Amino acid sequence: MENKKELRSWLDAFNLSHPLVIAGPCSAETEEQLLKTAHQLKETDATVLRAGIWKPRTRPGNFEGVGALGLKWLQKAKEETGMLTTTEVANPHHVELALKHDVDILWIGARSTVSPFIVQELADALKGTNKTILVKNPVNPDLALWLGAVERLHQADIKNLGVIHRGFSTYEKTKYRNNPEWQIPIDLKNRFPDLPLFLDPSHIAGRRDIIFDLCQTALDLNYDGLMIETHYDPENAWSDAAQQITPERLDQITIDLRIRKKGDEKIAFQNELNTLRTQIDVIDNKIVEMLGKRMTIADAIGELKKEHNVAILQVKRWNEVLGRMILKGEESKLSEEFILRLYKAIHQESINHQKKIIHPNQE
Ligand code: PEP
Ligand code: MN
């Protein structure tokens, strides 16, 4: 993946808007549903219509897509609206059918990216087709697996490549359906600045109300576009109903988003500065989140100490922690003085928490 220009060429060749907006239903359900949604989307900034034809469902028994029939509806939507089309392919048979129905962009889903066998099969099936392929991140937070999939496609001579950040699954319940783990796409972007990067806020959020904020963070990080699940009647969607939005809402989102203008040196400087600042914000959020988790554990220790009538301050343990963190700090080029100040503050906050547990009525 050396030739940087090559990686971006398809965005220019299609003369695509920046940021590129891909929108459409999670699943094609009926001809009427797809066409109605597409016609409403035509009036928005969306230029690419998405629709899942074969749906990978984590558990059996859910709607698994209408299958090849839906490709005809997608083709009809393209003819009637002039939008480009995109769908997910998960095996060579899907590829063959999607090519036959002239789908413009194919994407590889998160559950396929995890398997080098599946990705290789897809790469072999796509060889020599000149199609544009977008690779969603694997469900697990593994950058190497994501890049590996892109490399397999690149080795099969597929030049028009991009990646979609759709979040990562965690066992722990969070406010997201899939944790964004922004650091992973940021690392990817730093390594391959010219590989187009898109955000799928719908599968990260799992709900409608936080889609706008996710989109804004992505644009502040200089993403190239968005893929947003959109349905003319989201509440009655056959899959992912809670996260889909109406074309009208999509329109409002794109109006409200702050979009970076490309321009002279001063604007370029400001853009770069903002991107770096957003990266810092992502890390700061993580630091405070981790500190909160640390305090929850300190609280549990406080409860235990209370039960067993043990003193809050355990000097030996504290010195051990401090010694270990000073060494760790050295590895990360952090001075001893800084680690001391930082850990004193953290330790004091833990003590304050535990005091409240052991002596709830004391000031
Ligand atoms: C989808 O886009 O509808 C989908 C199934 O996505 P993912 O592979 O990210 O779960
Ligand atoms: Mn979906």
Short mmCIF file of C-alpha atoms and ligand atoms in Angstrom, two decimals:
data_model
loop_
_atom_site.label_atom_id
_atom_site.label_comp_id
_atom_site.label_asym_id
_atom_site.label_seq_id
_atom_site.Cartn_x
_atom_site.Cartn_y
_atom_site.Cartn_z
CA MET A 1 0.00 0.00 0.00
CA GLU A 2 2.74 2.38 -0.98
CA ASN A 3 1.22 4.40 -3.75
CA LYS A 4 -0.75 6.99 -1.87
CA LYS A 5 -2.37 8.71 -4.83
CA GLU A 6 -3.68 5.36 -6.00
CA LEU A 7 -5.62 4.90 -2.76
CA ARG A 8 -7.57 8.11 -3.17
CA SER A 9 -8.16 7.93 -6.88
CA TRP A 10 -11.64 6.43 -6.77
CA LEU A 11 -12.94 9.29 -4.65
CA ASP A 12 -11.79 11.69 -7.34
CA ALA A 13 -12.81 9.46 -10.25
CA PHE A 14 -16.41 9.29 -9.01
CA ASN A 15 -16.19 13.00 -8.39
CA LEU A 16 -17.60 12.29 -4.97
CA SER A 17 -18.65 14.91 -2.51
CA HIS A 18 -16.50 15.59 0.52
CA PRO A 19 -17.36 14.34 3.02
CA LEU A 20 -18.99 11.48 1.12
CA VAL A 21 -22.40 10.63 2.55
CA ILE A 22 -23.57 7.04 2.14
CA ALA A 23 -27.10 6.46 3.42
CA GLY A 24 -29.90 3.95 3.17
CA PRO A 25 -31.63 1.26 5.14
CA CYS A 26 -29.92 -1.39 7.20
CA SER A 27 -31.77 -3.94 5.05
CA ALA A 28 -33.65 -3.83 1.79
CA GLU A 29 -37.10 -5.00 2.94
CA THR A 30 -39.47 -4.43 0.03
CA GLU A 31 -39.20 -2.72 -3.34
CA GLU A 32 -41.48 0.04 -2.11
CA GLN A 33 -39.43 0.63 1.07
CA LEU A 34 -36.14 0.86 -0.82
CA LEU A 35 -37.43 3.11 -3.59
CA LYS A 36 -39.28 5.41 -1.23
CA THR A 37 -36.20 5.80 0.97
CA ALA A 38 -33.96 6.34 -2.08
CA HIS A 39 -36.20 9.07 -3.51
CA GLN A 40 -36.25 10.89 -0.18
CA LEU A 41 -32.45 10.55 0.06
CA LYS A 42 -32.02 12.02 -3.39
CA GLU A 43 -33.10 15.35 -1.87
CA THR A 44 -30.28 15.21 0.73
CA ASP A 45 -26.46 15.30 0.58
CA ALA A 46 -26.32 11.50 0.29
CA THR A 47 -24.84 10.40 -3.03
CA VAL A 48 -24.46 6.68 -2.37
CA LEU A 49 -27.40 4.43 -1.47
CA ARG A 50 -26.68 1.56 0.92
CA ALA A 51 -28.90 -1.46 1.61
CA GLY A 52 -28.10 -4.83 3.15
CA ILE A 53 -29.28 -7.65 0.90
CA TRP A 54 -27.77 -10.54 2.88
CA LYS A 55 -27.80 -9.73 6.58
CA PRO A 56 -25.28 -11.29 8.95
CA ARG A 57 -27.16 -11.71 12.23
CA THR A 58 -25.35 -12.58 15.41
CA ARG A 59 -28.09 -15.03 16.43
CA PRO A 60 -30.36 -17.09 14.15
CA GLY A 61 -34.06 -16.40 13.94
CA ASN A 62 -33.82 -12.73 12.97
CA PHE A 63 -34.51 -11.30 9.51
CA GLU A 64 -31.61 -12.44 7.34
CA GLY A 65 -32.21 -10.27 4.30
CA VAL A 66 -34.30 -10.65 1.16
CA GLY A 67 -31.42 -12.08 -0.88
CA ALA A 68 -30.76 -11.65 -4.60
CA LEU A 69 -34.24 -10.26 -5.24
CA GLY A 70 -33.22 -7.06 -3.44
CA LEU A 71 -30.43 -6.45 -5.97
CA LYS A 72 -33.06 -5.74 -8.62
CA TRP A 73 -34.62 -3.09 -6.37
CA LEU A 74 -31.19 -1.57 -5.76
CA GLN A 75 -30.60 -1.41 -9.51
CA LYS A 76 -33.98 0.20 -10.03
CA ALA A 77 -33.29 2.77 -7.28
CA LYS A 78 -30.01 3.63 -9.03
CA GLU A 79 -31.76 4.11 -12.39
CA GLU A 80 -34.50 6.26 -10.89
CA THR A 81 -32.38 8.46 -8.61
CA GLY A 82 -28.92 8.46 -10.19
CA MET A 83 -27.37 7.57 -6.84
CA LEU A 84 -24.46 5.13 -6.67
CA THR A 85 -25.23 1.89 -4.82
CA THR A 86 -23.47 -0.23 -2.22
CA THR A 87 -24.14 -3.49 -0.41
CA GLU A 88 -22.37 -6.03 1.78
CA VAL A 89 -20.85 -9.16 0.28
CA ALA A 90 -19.73 -12.08 2.40
CA ASN A 91 -18.91 -14.84 -0.11
CA PRO A 92 -17.96 -15.25 -3.79
CA HIS A 93 -21.58 -15.99 -4.73
CA HIS A 94 -22.65 -12.62 -3.31
CA VAL A 95 -19.83 -10.96 -5.28
CA GLU A 96 -20.95 -12.60 -8.50
CA LEU A 97 -24.57 -11.52 -8.04
CA ALA A 98 -23.67 -7.97 -6.95
CA LEU A 99 -21.43 -7.54 -10.01
CA LYS A 100 -24.18 -8.86 -12.26
CA HIS A 101 -26.54 -6.22 -10.89
CA ASP A 102 -24.03 -3.43 -11.31
CA VAL A 103 -23.62 -2.49 -7.63
CA ASP A 104 -21.00 0.29 -7.60
CA ILE A 105 -19.32 -0.20 -4.24
CA LEU A 106 -19.12 -3.40 -2.19
CA TRP A 107 -18.41 -3.54 1.49
CA ILE A 108 -17.02 -6.31 3.65
CA GLY A 109 -18.85 -6.59 6.97
CA ALA A 110 -17.33 -6.63 10.44
CA ARG A 111 -18.06 -10.33 10.91
CA SER A 112 -16.23 -11.17 7.67
CA THR A 113 -13.16 -8.97 8.29
CA VAL A 114 -12.35 -11.14 11.33
CA SER A 115 -11.73 -14.14 9.08
CA PRO A 116 -8.67 -14.13 6.80
CA PHE A 117 -10.18 -17.17 5.02
CA ILE A 118 -13.34 -15.25 4.08
CA VAL A 119 -11.39 -12.12 3.14
CA GLN A 120 -9.05 -14.14 0.91
CA GLU A 121 -12.00 -15.80 -0.82
CA LEU A 122 -13.54 -12.40 -1.44
CA ALA A 123 -10.24 -10.96 -2.68
CA ASP A 124 -9.90 -13.87 -5.14
CA ALA A 125 -13.46 -13.38 -6.36
CA LEU A 126 -12.91 -9.65 -6.84
CA LYS A 127 -9.55 -9.88 -8.60
CA GLY A 128 -9.56 -8.02 -11.90
CA THR A 129 -12.96 -6.40 -11.37
CA ASN A 130 -11.93 -2.80 -10.77
CA LYS A 131 -14.63 -2.47 -8.07
CA THR A 132 -14.47 -0.15 -5.10
CA ILE A 133 -14.33 -2.09 -1.84
CA LEU A 134 -14.83 -0.73 1.67
CA VAL A 135 -13.61 -2.82 4.57
CA LYS A 136 -15.41 -2.50 7.89
CA ASN A 137 -13.31 -2.93 11.00
CA PRO A 138 -13.40 -6.42 12.54
CA VAL A 139 -15.79 -6.80 15.49
CA ASN A 140 -12.84 -7.18 17.86
CA PRO A 141 -10.46 -4.26 18.48
CA ASP A 142 -7.57 -5.53 16.35
CA LEU A 143 -5.88 -3.12 13.97
CA ALA A 144 -3.68 -5.82 12.40
CA LEU A 145 -6.70 -7.87 11.36
CA TRP A 146 -8.31 -4.79 9.80
CA LEU A 147 -5.13 -3.86 7.91
CA GLY A 148 -4.57 -7.50 6.96
CA ALA A 149 -7.93 -7.53 5.17
CA VAL A 150 -7.06 -4.33 3.28
CA GLU A 151 -3.69 -5.82 2.31
CA ARG A 152 -5.26 -9.04 0.99
CA LEU A 153 -7.48 -6.95 -1.30
CA HIS A 154 -4.61 -4.72 -2.36
CA GLN A 155 -2.55 -7.81 -3.22
CA ALA A 156 -5.44 -8.97 -5.42
CA ASP A 157 -4.89 -5.74 -7.41
CA ILE A 158 -7.91 -3.97 -6.01
CA LYS A 159 -6.89 -0.33 -6.05
CA ASN A 160 -10.11 1.40 -5.05
CA LEU A 161 -10.11 0.75 -1.33
CA GLY A 162 -11.48 2.41 1.77
CA VAL A 163 -12.20 1.50 5.37
CA ILE A 164 -15.29 1.93 7.54
CA HIS A 165 -15.07 2.43 11.29
CA ARG A 166 -18.18 0.80 12.84
CA GLY A 167 -16.98 0.29 16.40
CA PHE A 168 -15.88 -2.75 18.37
CA SER A 169 -17.86 -5.13 20.51
CA THR A 170 -17.18 -5.38 24.22
CA TYR A 171 -18.55 -7.69 26.86
CA GLU A 172 -18.92 -4.76 29.18
CA LYS A 173 -22.13 -2.73 28.70
CA THR A 174 -21.46 0.88 27.63
CA LYS A 175 -23.63 3.62 26.18
CA TYR A 176 -22.63 2.37 22.73
CA ARG A 177 -23.72 -0.75 20.90
CA ASN A 178 -20.12 -1.02 19.69
CA ASN A 179 -17.39 0.94 21.44
CA PRO A 180 -15.78 3.52 19.12
CA GLU A 181 -12.18 2.98 20.39
CA TRP A 182 -11.20 6.07 18.36
CA GLN A 183 -7.53 5.34 18.95
CA ILE A 184 -7.64 2.41 16.51
CA PRO A 185 -8.84 4.33 13.41
CA ILE A 186 -6.58 7.25 14.45
CA ASP A 187 -3.58 4.86 14.39
CA LEU A 188 -4.74 3.54 11.04
CA LYS A 189 -5.09 7.06 9.64
CA ASN A 190 -1.65 8.03 10.90
CA ARG A 191 -0.14 5.01 9.15
CA PHE A 192 -2.12 5.30 5.91
CA PRO A 193 -3.19 8.95 5.64
CA ASP A 194 -4.43 8.45 2.09
CA LEU A 195 -6.63 5.43 2.64
CA PRO A 196 -10.16 6.89 2.66
CA LEU A 197 -11.74 6.47 6.10
CA PHE A 198 -15.49 6.52 6.75
CA LEU A 199 -17.54 6.47 9.93
CA ASP A 200 -20.57 4.26 10.44
CA PRO A 201 -22.09 6.00 13.48
CA SER A 202 -25.23 3.84 13.31
CA HIS A 203 -23.59 0.57 14.36
CA ILE A 204 -21.43 2.36 16.94
CA ALA A 205 -24.42 4.09 18.52
CA GLY A 206 -27.12 1.46 18.28
CA ARG A 207 -29.52 4.38 18.91
CA ARG A 208 -30.55 7.53 17.08
CA ASP A 209 -29.79 10.25 19.62
CA ILE A 210 -25.96 10.18 19.59
CA ILE A 211 -25.40 9.87 15.85
CA PHE A 212 -24.80 13.58 15.31
CA ASP A 213 -22.04 13.80 17.96
CA LEU A 214 -20.26 10.76 16.54
CA CYS A 215 -20.36 12.28 13.04
CA GLN A 216 -18.94 15.58 14.32
CA THR A 217 -16.04 13.83 16.07
CA ALA A 218 -15.27 11.93 12.86
CA LEU A 219 -15.22 15.09 10.75
CA ASP A 220 -13.03 16.80 13.36
CA LEU A 221 -10.65 13.86 12.98
CA ASN A 222 -10.63 14.42 9.24
CA TYR A 223 -12.62 11.36 8.15
CA ASP A 224 -13.55 11.24 4.48
CA GLY A 225 -17.22 10.45 4.90
CA LEU A 226 -20.12 8.85 6.71
CA MET A 227 -22.30 5.79 6.25
CA ILE A 228 -25.58 6.35 8.07
CA GLU A 229 -28.48 3.91 8.26
CA THR A 230 -31.54 5.74 6.98
CA HIS A 231 -35.11 4.48 6.50
CA TYR A 232 -38.30 6.33 5.57
CA ASP A 233 -39.99 4.67 8.58
CA PRO A 234 -37.19 3.74 11.01
CA GLU A 235 -39.43 2.62 13.83
CA ASN A 236 -40.90 -0.14 11.72
CA ALA A 237 -37.61 -1.28 10.16
CA TRP A 238 -37.12 -5.04 10.00
CA SER A 239 -33.57 -4.78 11.40
CA ASP A 240 -31.69 -2.24 13.55
CA ALA A 241 -34.84 -0.13 14.08
CA ALA A 242 -33.44 1.74 17.11
CA GLN A 243 -30.49 3.22 15.23
CA GLN A 244 -31.95 4.21 11.88
CA ILE A 245 -32.93 7.80 11.11
CA THR A 246 -35.24 9.39 8.55
CA PRO A 247 -33.89 11.09 5.41
CA GLU A 248 -35.25 14.33 6.88
CA ARG A 249 -33.14 13.90 10.03
CA LEU A 250 -30.11 13.01 7.89
CA ASP A 251 -30.59 16.24 6.00
CA GLN A 252 -30.65 18.22 9.24
CA ILE A 253 -27.53 16.43 10.51
CA THR A 254 -25.55 17.31 7.39
CA ILE A 255 -26.70 20.93 7.65
CA ASP A 256 -25.67 21.17 11.31
CA LEU A 257 -22.29 19.45 10.98
CA ARG A 258 -19.24 21.68 11.03
CA ILE A 259 -17.34 20.71 7.90
CA ARG A 260 -13.74 21.65 7.45
CA LYS A 261 -13.08 23.73 4.41
CA LYS A 262 -10.04 22.90 2.35
CA GLY A 263 -8.08 26.00 1.49
CA ASP A 264 -4.96 28.07 1.90
CA GLU A 265 -2.03 27.43 4.19
CA LYS A 266 -3.70 29.11 7.14
CA ILE A 267 -6.80 26.90 6.86
CA ALA A 268 -4.60 23.80 6.36
CA PHE A 269 -2.70 24.71 9.55
CA GLN A 270 -5.94 25.21 11.47
CA ASN A 271 -7.31 21.89 10.19
CA GLU A 272 -4.21 20.01 11.24
CA LEU A 273 -4.24 21.67 14.64
CA ASN A 274 -7.92 20.78 15.12
CA THR A 275 -7.33 17.17 14.12
CA LEU A 276 -4.51 16.86 16.65
CA ARG A 277 -6.63 18.54 19.32
CA THR A 278 -9.49 16.13 18.68
CA GLN A 279 -7.02 13.26 19.10
CA ILE A 280 -6.03 14.75 22.47
CA ASP A 281 -9.72 15.05 23.42
CA VAL A 282 -10.26 11.37 22.61
CA ILE A 283 -7.36 10.41 24.89
CA ASP A 284 -8.45 12.78 27.67
CA ASN A 285 -11.93 11.24 27.66
CA LYS A 286 -10.34 7.82 27.99
CA ILE A 287 -8.07 8.95 30.87
CA VAL A 288 -10.99 10.29 32.91
CA GLU A 289 -13.09 7.20 32.11
CA MET A 290 -10.24 4.93 33.30
CA LEU A 291 -9.76 7.02 36.46
CA GLY A 292 -13.48 6.65 37.17
CA LYS A 293 -13.14 2.86 36.81
CA ARG A 294 -10.11 2.89 39.10
CA MET A 295 -12.11 4.76 41.76
CA THR A 296 -14.95 2.22 41.54
CA ILE A 297 -12.44 -0.50 42.40
CA ALA A 298 -10.99 1.66 45.20
CA ASP A 299 -14.56 1.92 46.56
CA ALA A 300 -14.88 -1.87 46.55
CA ILE A 301 -11.57 -2.10 48.46
CA GLY A 302 -12.97 0.50 50.91
CA GLU A 303 -16.01 -1.71 51.55
CA LEU A 304 -13.74 -4.68 52.16
CA LYS A 305 -11.51 -2.70 54.56
CA LYS A 306 -14.58 -1.53 56.42
CA GLU A 307 -15.90 -5.07 56.80
CA HIS A 308 -12.57 -6.32 58.11
CA ASN A 309 -11.73 -3.24 60.13
CA VAL A 310 -8.47 -2.55 58.29
CA ALA A 311 -6.80 0.91 58.07
CA ILE A 312 -7.28 2.89 54.87
CA LEU A 313 -3.63 3.73 54.29
CA GLN A 314 -1.46 0.71 53.52
CA VAL A 315 2.02 2.24 53.15
CA LYS A 316 3.74 -0.87 51.79
CA ARG A 317 1.19 -1.34 49.02
CA TRP A 318 1.30 2.38 48.15
CA ASN A 319 5.11 2.33 47.80
CA GLU A 320 4.88 -0.72 45.57
CA VAL A 321 2.37 0.97 43.28
CA LEU A 322 4.45 4.13 43.10
CA GLY A 323 7.69 2.24 42.33
CA ARG A 324 6.02 0.25 39.58
CA MET A 325 4.48 3.34 38.00
CA ILE A 326 7.77 5.27 38.05
CA LEU A 327 9.38 2.44 36.05
CA LYS A 328 6.40 2.27 33.71
CA GLY A 329 6.57 6.07 33.32
CA GLU A 330 10.20 5.83 32.26
CA GLU A 331 9.20 3.45 29.45
CA SER A 332 6.76 6.09 28.21
CA LYS A 333 9.18 9.00 28.59
CA LEU A 334 7.34 10.46 31.61
CA SER A 335 9.50 12.02 34.32
CA GLU A 336 9.65 10.61 37.83
CA GLU A 337 8.55 13.96 39.18
CA PHE A 338 5.42 13.94 37.01
CA ILE A 339 4.50 10.36 37.99
CA LEU A 340 4.95 11.25 41.66
CA ARG A 341 2.66 14.27 41.40
CA LEU A 342 0.10 12.39 39.32
CA TYR A 343 -0.03 9.36 41.59
CA LYS A 344 -0.17 11.41 44.76
CA ALA A 345 -3.28 13.08 43.39
CA ILE A 346 -4.83 9.77 42.31
CA HIS A 347 -3.98 8.17 45.65
CA GLN A 348 -5.47 11.08 47.55
CA GLU A 349 -8.71 10.77 45.58
CA SER A 350 -8.86 7.02 46.39
CA ILE A 351 -8.33 7.78 50.09
CA ASN A 352 -11.09 10.40 49.98
CA HIS A 353 -13.42 7.88 48.37
CA GLN A 354 -12.59 5.21 50.94
CA LYS A 355 -12.97 7.66 53.83
CA LYS A 356 -16.51 8.38 52.67
CA ILE A 357 -17.25 4.67 52.72
CA ILE A 358 -15.69 3.91 56.08
CA HIS A 359 -16.83 7.12 57.88
CA PRO A 360 -19.87 8.24 55.90
CA ASN A 361 -20.82 10.96 58.42
CA GLN A 362 -17.43 12.62 58.78
CA GLU A 363 -16.72 15.89 57.00
C1 PEP B 1 -24.60 -3.27 8.28
O1 PEP B 1 -23.94 -2.32 7.83
O2 PEP B 1 -25.82 -3.37 8.18
C2 PEP B 1 -23.88 -4.31 9.05
C3 PEP B 1 -24.40 -5.50 9.25
O3 PEP B 1 -22.75 -3.85 9.51
P1 PEP B 1 -21.58 -4.51 10.40
O4 PEP B 1 -20.90 -5.50 9.53
O5 PEP B 1 -20.77 -3.32 10.71
O6 PEP B 1 -22.22 -5.12 11.63
MN MN B 2 -27.55 -2.58 10.39
#
